[in-house]
Structure formats: structure tokens, C-alpha cells
One Martini backbone bead per residue (centre of mass of N, CA, C, O) as a GRO file, in nm:
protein
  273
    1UNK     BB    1   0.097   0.037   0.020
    2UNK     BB    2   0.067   0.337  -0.025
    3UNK     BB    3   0.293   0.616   0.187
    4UNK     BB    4   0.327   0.893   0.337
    5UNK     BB    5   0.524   1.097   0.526
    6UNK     BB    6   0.515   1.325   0.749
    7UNK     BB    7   0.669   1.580   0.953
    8UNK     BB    8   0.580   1.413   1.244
    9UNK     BB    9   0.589   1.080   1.061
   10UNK     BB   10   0.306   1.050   0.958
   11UNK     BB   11   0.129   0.827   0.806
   12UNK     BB   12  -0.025   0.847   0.449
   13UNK     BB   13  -0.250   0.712   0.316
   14UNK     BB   14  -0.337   0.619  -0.049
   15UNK     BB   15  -0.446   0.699  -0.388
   16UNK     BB   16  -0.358   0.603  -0.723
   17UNK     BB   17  -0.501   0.643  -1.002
   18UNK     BB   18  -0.396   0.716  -1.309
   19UNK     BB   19  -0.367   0.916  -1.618
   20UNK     BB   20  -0.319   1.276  -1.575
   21UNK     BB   21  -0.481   1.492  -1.458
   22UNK     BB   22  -0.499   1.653  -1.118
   23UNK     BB   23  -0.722   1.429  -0.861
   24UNK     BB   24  -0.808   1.548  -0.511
   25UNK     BB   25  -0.987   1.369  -0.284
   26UNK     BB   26  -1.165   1.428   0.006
   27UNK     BB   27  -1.295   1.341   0.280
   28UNK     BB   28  -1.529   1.260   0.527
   29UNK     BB   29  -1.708   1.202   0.862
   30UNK     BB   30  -1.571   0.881   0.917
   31UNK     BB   31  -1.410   0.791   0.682
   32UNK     BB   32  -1.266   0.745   0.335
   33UNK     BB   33  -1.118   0.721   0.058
   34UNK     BB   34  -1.364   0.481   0.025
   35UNK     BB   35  -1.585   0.713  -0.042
   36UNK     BB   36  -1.441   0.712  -0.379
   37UNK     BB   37  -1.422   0.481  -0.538
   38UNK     BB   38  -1.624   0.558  -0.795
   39UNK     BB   39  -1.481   0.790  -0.861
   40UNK     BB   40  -1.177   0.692  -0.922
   41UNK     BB   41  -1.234   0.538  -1.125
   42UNK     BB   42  -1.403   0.734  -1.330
   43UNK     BB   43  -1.154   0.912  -1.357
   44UNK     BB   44  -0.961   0.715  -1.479
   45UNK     BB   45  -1.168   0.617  -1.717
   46UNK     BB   46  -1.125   0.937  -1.833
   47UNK     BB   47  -0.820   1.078  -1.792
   48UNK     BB   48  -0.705   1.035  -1.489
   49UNK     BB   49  -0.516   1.105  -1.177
   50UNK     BB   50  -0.686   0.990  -0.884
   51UNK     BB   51  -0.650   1.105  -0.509
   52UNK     BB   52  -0.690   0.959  -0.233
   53UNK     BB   53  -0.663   1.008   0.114
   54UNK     BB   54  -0.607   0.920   0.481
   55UNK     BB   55  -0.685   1.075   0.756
   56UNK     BB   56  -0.582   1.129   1.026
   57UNK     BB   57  -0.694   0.829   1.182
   58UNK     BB   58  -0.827   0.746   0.893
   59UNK     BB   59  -0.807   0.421   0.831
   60UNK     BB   60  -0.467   0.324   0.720
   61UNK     BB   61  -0.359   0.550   0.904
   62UNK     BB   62  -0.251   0.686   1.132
   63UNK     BB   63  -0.333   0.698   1.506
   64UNK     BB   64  -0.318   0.979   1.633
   65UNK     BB   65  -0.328   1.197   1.930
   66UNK     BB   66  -0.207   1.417   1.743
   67UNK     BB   67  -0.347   1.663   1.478
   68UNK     BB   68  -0.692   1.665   1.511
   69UNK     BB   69  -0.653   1.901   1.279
   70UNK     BB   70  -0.711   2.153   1.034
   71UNK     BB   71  -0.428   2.242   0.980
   72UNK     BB   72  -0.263   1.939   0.967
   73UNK     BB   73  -0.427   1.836   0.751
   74UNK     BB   74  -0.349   2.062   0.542
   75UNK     BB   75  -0.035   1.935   0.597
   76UNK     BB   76  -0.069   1.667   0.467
   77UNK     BB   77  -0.146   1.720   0.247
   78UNK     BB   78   0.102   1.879   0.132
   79UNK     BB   79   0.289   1.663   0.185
   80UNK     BB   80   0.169   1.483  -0.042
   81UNK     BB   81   0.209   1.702  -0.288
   82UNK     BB   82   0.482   1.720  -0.268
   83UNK     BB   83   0.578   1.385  -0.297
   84UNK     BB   84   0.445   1.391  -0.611
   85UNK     BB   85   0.438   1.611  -0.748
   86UNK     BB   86   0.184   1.844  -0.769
   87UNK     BB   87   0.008   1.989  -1.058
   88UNK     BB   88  -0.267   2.104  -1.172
   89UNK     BB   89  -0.478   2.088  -0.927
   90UNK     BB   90  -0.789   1.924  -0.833
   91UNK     BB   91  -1.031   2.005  -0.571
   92UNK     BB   92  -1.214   1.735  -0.407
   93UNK     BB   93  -1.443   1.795  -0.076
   94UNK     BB   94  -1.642   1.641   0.135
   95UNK     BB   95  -1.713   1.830   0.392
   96UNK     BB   96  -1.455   1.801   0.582
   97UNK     BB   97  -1.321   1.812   0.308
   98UNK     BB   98  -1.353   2.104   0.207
   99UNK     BB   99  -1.247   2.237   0.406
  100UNK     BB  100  -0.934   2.118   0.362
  101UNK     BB  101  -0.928   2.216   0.053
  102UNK     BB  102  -0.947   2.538   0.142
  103UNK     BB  103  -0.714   2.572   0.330
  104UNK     BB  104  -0.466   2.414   0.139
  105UNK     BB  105  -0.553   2.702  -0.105
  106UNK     BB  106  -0.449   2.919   0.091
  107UNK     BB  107  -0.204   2.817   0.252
  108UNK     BB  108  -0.057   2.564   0.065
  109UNK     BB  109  -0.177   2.602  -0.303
  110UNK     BB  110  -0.012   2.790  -0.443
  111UNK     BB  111   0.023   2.722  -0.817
  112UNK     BB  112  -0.091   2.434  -0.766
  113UNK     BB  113  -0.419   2.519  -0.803
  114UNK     BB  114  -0.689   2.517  -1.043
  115UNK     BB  115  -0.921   2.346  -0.870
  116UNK     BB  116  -1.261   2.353  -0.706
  117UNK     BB  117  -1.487   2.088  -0.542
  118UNK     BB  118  -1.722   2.113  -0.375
  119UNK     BB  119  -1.946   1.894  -0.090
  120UNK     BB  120  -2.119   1.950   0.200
  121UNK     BB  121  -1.937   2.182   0.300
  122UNK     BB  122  -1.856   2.329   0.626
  123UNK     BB  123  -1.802   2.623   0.498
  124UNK     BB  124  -1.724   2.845   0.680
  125UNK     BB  125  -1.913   2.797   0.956
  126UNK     BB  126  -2.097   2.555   1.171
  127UNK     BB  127  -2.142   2.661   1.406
  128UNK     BB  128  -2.330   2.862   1.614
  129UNK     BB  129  -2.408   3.228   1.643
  130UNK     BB  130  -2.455   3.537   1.664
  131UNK     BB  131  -2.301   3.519   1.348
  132UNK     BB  132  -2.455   3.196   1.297
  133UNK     BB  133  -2.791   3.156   1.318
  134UNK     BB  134  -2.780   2.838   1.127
  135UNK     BB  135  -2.644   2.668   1.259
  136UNK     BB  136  -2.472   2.435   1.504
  137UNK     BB  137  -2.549   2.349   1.806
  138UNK     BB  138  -2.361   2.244   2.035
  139UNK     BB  139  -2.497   2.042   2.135
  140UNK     BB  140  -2.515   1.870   1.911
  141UNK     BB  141  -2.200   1.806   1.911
  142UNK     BB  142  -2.226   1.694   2.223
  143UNK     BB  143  -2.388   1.434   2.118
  144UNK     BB  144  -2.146   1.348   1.908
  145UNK     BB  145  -1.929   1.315   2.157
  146UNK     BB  146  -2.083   1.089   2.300
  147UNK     BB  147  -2.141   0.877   2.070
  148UNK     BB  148  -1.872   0.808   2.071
  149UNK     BB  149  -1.721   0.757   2.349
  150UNK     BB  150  -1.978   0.528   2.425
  151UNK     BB  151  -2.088   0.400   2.086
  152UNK     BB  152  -1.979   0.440   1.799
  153UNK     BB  153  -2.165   0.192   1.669
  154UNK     BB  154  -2.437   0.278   1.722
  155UNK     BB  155  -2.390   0.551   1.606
  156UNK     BB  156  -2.315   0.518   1.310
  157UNK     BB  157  -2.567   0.363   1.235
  158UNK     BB  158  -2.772   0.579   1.296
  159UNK     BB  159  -2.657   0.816   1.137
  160UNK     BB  160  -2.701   0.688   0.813
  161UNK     BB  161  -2.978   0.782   0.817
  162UNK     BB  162  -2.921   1.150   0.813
  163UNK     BB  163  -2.693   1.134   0.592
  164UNK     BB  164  -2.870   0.979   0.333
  165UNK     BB  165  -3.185   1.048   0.384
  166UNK     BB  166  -3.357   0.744   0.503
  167UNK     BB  167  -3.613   0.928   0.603
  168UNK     BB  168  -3.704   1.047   0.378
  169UNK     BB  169  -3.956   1.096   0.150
  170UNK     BB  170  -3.850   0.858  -0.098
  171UNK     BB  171  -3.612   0.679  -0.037
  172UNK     BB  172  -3.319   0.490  -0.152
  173UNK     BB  173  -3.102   0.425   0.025
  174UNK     BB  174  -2.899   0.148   0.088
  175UNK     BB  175  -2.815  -0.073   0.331
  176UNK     BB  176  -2.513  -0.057   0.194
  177UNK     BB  177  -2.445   0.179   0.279
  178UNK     BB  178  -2.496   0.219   0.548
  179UNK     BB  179  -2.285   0.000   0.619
  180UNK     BB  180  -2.040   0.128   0.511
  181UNK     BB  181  -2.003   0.368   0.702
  182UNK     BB  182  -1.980   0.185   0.956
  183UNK     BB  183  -1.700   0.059   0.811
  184UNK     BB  184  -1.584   0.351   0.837
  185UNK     BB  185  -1.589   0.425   1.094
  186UNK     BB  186  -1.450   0.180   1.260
  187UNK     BB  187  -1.161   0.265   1.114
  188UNK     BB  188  -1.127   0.508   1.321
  189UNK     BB  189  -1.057   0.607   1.544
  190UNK     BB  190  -1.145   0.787   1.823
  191UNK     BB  191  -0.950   0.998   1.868
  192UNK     BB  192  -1.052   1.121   1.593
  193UNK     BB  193  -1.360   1.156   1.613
  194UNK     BB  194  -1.305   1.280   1.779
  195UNK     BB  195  -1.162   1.573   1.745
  196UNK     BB  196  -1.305   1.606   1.426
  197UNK     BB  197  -1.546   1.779   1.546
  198UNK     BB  198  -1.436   2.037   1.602
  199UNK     BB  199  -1.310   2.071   1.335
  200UNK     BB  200  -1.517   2.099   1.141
  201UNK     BB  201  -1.728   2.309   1.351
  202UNK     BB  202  -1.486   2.558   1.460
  203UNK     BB  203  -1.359   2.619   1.231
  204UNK     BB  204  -1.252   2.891   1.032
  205UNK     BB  205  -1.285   2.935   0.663
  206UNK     BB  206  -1.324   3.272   0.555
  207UNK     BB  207  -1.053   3.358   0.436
  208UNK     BB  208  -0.977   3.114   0.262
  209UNK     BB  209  -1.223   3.217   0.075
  210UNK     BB  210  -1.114   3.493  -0.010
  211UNK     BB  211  -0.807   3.393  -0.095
  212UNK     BB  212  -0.941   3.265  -0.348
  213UNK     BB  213  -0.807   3.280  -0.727
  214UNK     BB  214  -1.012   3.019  -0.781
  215UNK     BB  215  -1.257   2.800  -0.917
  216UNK     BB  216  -1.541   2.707  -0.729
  217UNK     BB  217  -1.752   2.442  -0.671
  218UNK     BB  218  -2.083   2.464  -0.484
  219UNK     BB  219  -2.246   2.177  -0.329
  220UNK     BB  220  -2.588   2.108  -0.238
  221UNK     BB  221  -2.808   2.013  -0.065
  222UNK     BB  222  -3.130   2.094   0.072
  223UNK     BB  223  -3.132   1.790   0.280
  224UNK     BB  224  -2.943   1.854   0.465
  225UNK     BB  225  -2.861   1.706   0.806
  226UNK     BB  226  -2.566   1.791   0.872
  227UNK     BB  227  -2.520   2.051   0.683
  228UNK     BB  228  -2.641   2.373   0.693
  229UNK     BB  229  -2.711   2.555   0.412
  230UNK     BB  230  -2.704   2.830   0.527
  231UNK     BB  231  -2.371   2.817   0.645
  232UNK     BB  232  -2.253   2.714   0.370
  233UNK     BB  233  -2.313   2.746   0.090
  234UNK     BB  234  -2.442   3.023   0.086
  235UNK     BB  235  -2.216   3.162   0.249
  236UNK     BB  236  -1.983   3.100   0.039
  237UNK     BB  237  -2.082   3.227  -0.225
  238UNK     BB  238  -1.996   3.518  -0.077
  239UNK     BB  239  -1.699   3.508  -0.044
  240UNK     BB  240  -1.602   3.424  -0.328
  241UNK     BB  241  -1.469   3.512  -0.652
  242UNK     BB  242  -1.510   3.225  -0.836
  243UNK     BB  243  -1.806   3.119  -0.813
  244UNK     BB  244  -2.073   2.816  -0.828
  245UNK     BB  245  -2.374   2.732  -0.757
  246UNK     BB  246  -2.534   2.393  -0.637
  247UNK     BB  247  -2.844   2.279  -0.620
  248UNK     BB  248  -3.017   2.016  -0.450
  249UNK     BB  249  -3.248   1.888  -0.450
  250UNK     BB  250  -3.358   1.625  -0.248
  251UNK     BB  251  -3.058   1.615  -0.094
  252UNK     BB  252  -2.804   1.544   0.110
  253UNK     BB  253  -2.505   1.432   0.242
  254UNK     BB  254  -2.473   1.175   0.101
  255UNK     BB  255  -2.321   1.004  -0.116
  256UNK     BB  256  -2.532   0.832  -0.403
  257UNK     BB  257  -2.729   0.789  -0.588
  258UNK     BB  258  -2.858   0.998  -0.779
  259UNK     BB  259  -2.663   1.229  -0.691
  260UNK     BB  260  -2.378   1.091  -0.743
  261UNK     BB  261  -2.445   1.100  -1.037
  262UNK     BB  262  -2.487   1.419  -1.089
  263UNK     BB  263  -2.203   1.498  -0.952
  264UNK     BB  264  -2.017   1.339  -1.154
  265UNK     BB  265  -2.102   1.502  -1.392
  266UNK     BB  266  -2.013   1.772  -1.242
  267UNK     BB  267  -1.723   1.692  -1.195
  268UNK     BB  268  -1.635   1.641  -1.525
  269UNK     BB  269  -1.748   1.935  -1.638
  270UNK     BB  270  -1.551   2.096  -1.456
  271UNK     BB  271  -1.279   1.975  -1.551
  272UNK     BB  272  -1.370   2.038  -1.909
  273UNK     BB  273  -1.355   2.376  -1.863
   0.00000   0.00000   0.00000
């Protein structure tokens, strides 16, 4: 299995598919990415060569004890991205990876990055605030890291109902898929899963998205019952130079049946234009 190690040691696994235009895909939490298995294959098939790896605590990467924040992850993506010497990247984002991939492009991606695609992506900030009265208040947050501390086995069976908006009438998702969130999410560590509940929710990343001076699409279901919509993305491309937004009628927040088939295509479309 290819890996990198970061600066403070840490192995980074990855996967590498394809040969051609360089797609960077980042997953979301409690994930792996292993989320992208559909994207990694179609994009290789179609002549790209796309790269996903494993952020640290998920997956097949270390389980590191420190380090479990949203700098350190983008110091992670940097350090994959310099080892591999990868230059004119498309970065593609789902949730706390939006974060990630938006993080890494103003912070250490200048240059090297020519295009990003959120997908249900964190940004600007998700928990609730007297400035940010649409987020997620903190309660529900610490009901999340109580149930990660405490069962995160039955804790992410429960998610992965309105992770894929399988409550919702006239849901098709897939006991496989429900099946397949909890198969990844219990693949990584727990004081990964607690800890990265935090970054995802807690980082602001406004600043990074000013900073962005290259063209980025910012795609979310309107069903998001994950990441509130009014927080992320419709905030997002407010903030953004070269913004393009689209929502998704009666979609989740998780990638999947018909949405995922949609997003795929218009990943496909972005990249060819």
C-alpha cells in the first residue's frame, strides 16, 4: 500500500489511480477514502489520474494521539501533494473534506492548485453563533462526540440514517451504503472521530475562502441534514471570487444513488472546462 509520511512522521495512506490532469479528492468524517471508490475509478476511466488518501485517525493512516485539527490536516494534504510533486490540481472536497481541500488551497496550495469542487463542504463555519444564527448549536455537537466516546458502533448505525437521508420520504438509499458508512467509520480511531468533531465544526475557515483566487464549485443538497445549508454553502459563495453554486433539490449530505450520480457528472463537466 503507497504512503507518505508527514513532517511530524506520520503516514498518510493514499491511493493513486490513472494518468493524466491531477484530481485531489478529500472525504468526509467518519469516513475514508474509501468514499470515493466510485469517483477514483470513474475519473481514472476517463483519463484522469486521481488521488485520495486517508487523514490521519481514518483509515489505513496512523492513529495519532495529537494533530487531530484542521491545520495539521491541511499540513498533511500539503506534505502528500509535495511528495508526489503534483502541480495544475483539481480539488475535489465532500464535508469536513471541503474544509480540508479549501484550507490547503489558500494556506499552502498557491500555485499549485487550479481548481476546487466542494461537495456538502463545513465552510465558512458550521456550529451556531450570534453571528452564524443558522449553524449547528453546540449541543448537538456534544451529543456527537458523547455518542462517538461512549458507542460509536451504534452511534454510527443511528447516523447513517440522516447522513444519506434515508428518514426522508421516498428515500432509495441502500442498506449497503448505510452498511458501508458504519464499515469506515468504525476503521478509524476514536480519538480520531472525537477530536475531528471539533475541526470540522469549530474552524472558521472565512478568511481562506477570500483568499481563494481560483474558480470553485460549491455543490449541496437542499436535504443536507448534516451540514445546514444556510451555514455552508449559501454562505460559501458569498464569500468566494470565482464562486459557482449549485443546490441539489431533495439531496443529503451523503454521496450516494441519484445525487452521486449528478455530482459525478458535473465533476466531470468541471473538470473539462
Amino acid at each position: 500500500m503507497p504512503y507518505i509520511t508527514a513532517k511530524d512522521g506520520t503516514k498518510i495512506h493514499y491511493t493513486d489511480w490513472g494518468t493524466g490532469p491531477v484530481v485531489v479528492l478529500s472525504h468526509g468524517w467518519p469516513l475514508s477514502s474509501e468514499a470515493w471508490a466510485v469517483e477514483l475509478m470513474l475519473l481514472a476511466d476517463k483519463g484522469y489520474r486521481a488521488i485520495a488518501h486517508d487523514r490521519r485517525g481514518h483509515g489505513k493512516s496512523d492513529w495519532t494521539w495529537d494533530g487531530n485539527d484542521m491545520d495539521t490536516y491541511a499540513s498533511d494534504l500539503n506534505d502528500l501533494i509535495e511528495a508526489l510533486d503534483l502541480h495544475d490540481i483539481t480539488l475535489v472536497g465532500h464535508s469536513t473534506g471541503g474544509g480540508e481541500v479549501v484550507r490547503y488551497a489558500a494556506q499552502h496550495g498557491v500555485g499549485r492548485v487550479k481548481k476546487i469542487f466542494t461537495a456538502g463542504a463545513v465552510p465558512p463555519i458550521m456550529l451556531k453563533s450570534d453571528s452564524n444564527p443558522d449553524g449547528t448549536p453546540i449541543e448537538a455537537l456534544d451529543a456527537i462526540r458523547e455518542g462517538v466516546a461512549t458507542d460509536r458502533s451504534q452511534y454510527f448505525q443511528d447516523l447513517a440514517v440522516p447522513f444519506f437521508g434515508a428518514n426522508l420520504e421516498g428515500a432509495k438509499v441502500s442498506q449497503g451504503s448505510k452498511d458501508d458508512f458504519w464499515r469506515q467509520g468504525m476503521r478509524m480511531s476514536i480519538k480520531g472521530a472525537y477530536d475531528c468533531i471539533k475541526a470540522f465544526s469549530e474552524t472558521d475557515f472565512t478568511e481562506d475562502l477570500k483568499a481563494l483566487d481560483v474558480p470553485i464549485f460549491i455543490a449541496q443538497g437542499d436535504a443536507d441534514q448534516i451540514v445546514p445549508i444556510k451555514a455552508a454553502a449559501l454562505k460559501s459563495i458569498e464569500l468566494v471570487k470565482h464562486g459557482t453554486l449549485k443546490v441539489y433539490p431533495g439531496a443529503p449530505h451523503g454521496i450516494a444513488g441519484d445525487y452521486q450520480k449528478e455530482l459525478d457528472q458535473d465533476i466531470l463537466a468541471f473538470l473539462a472546462d
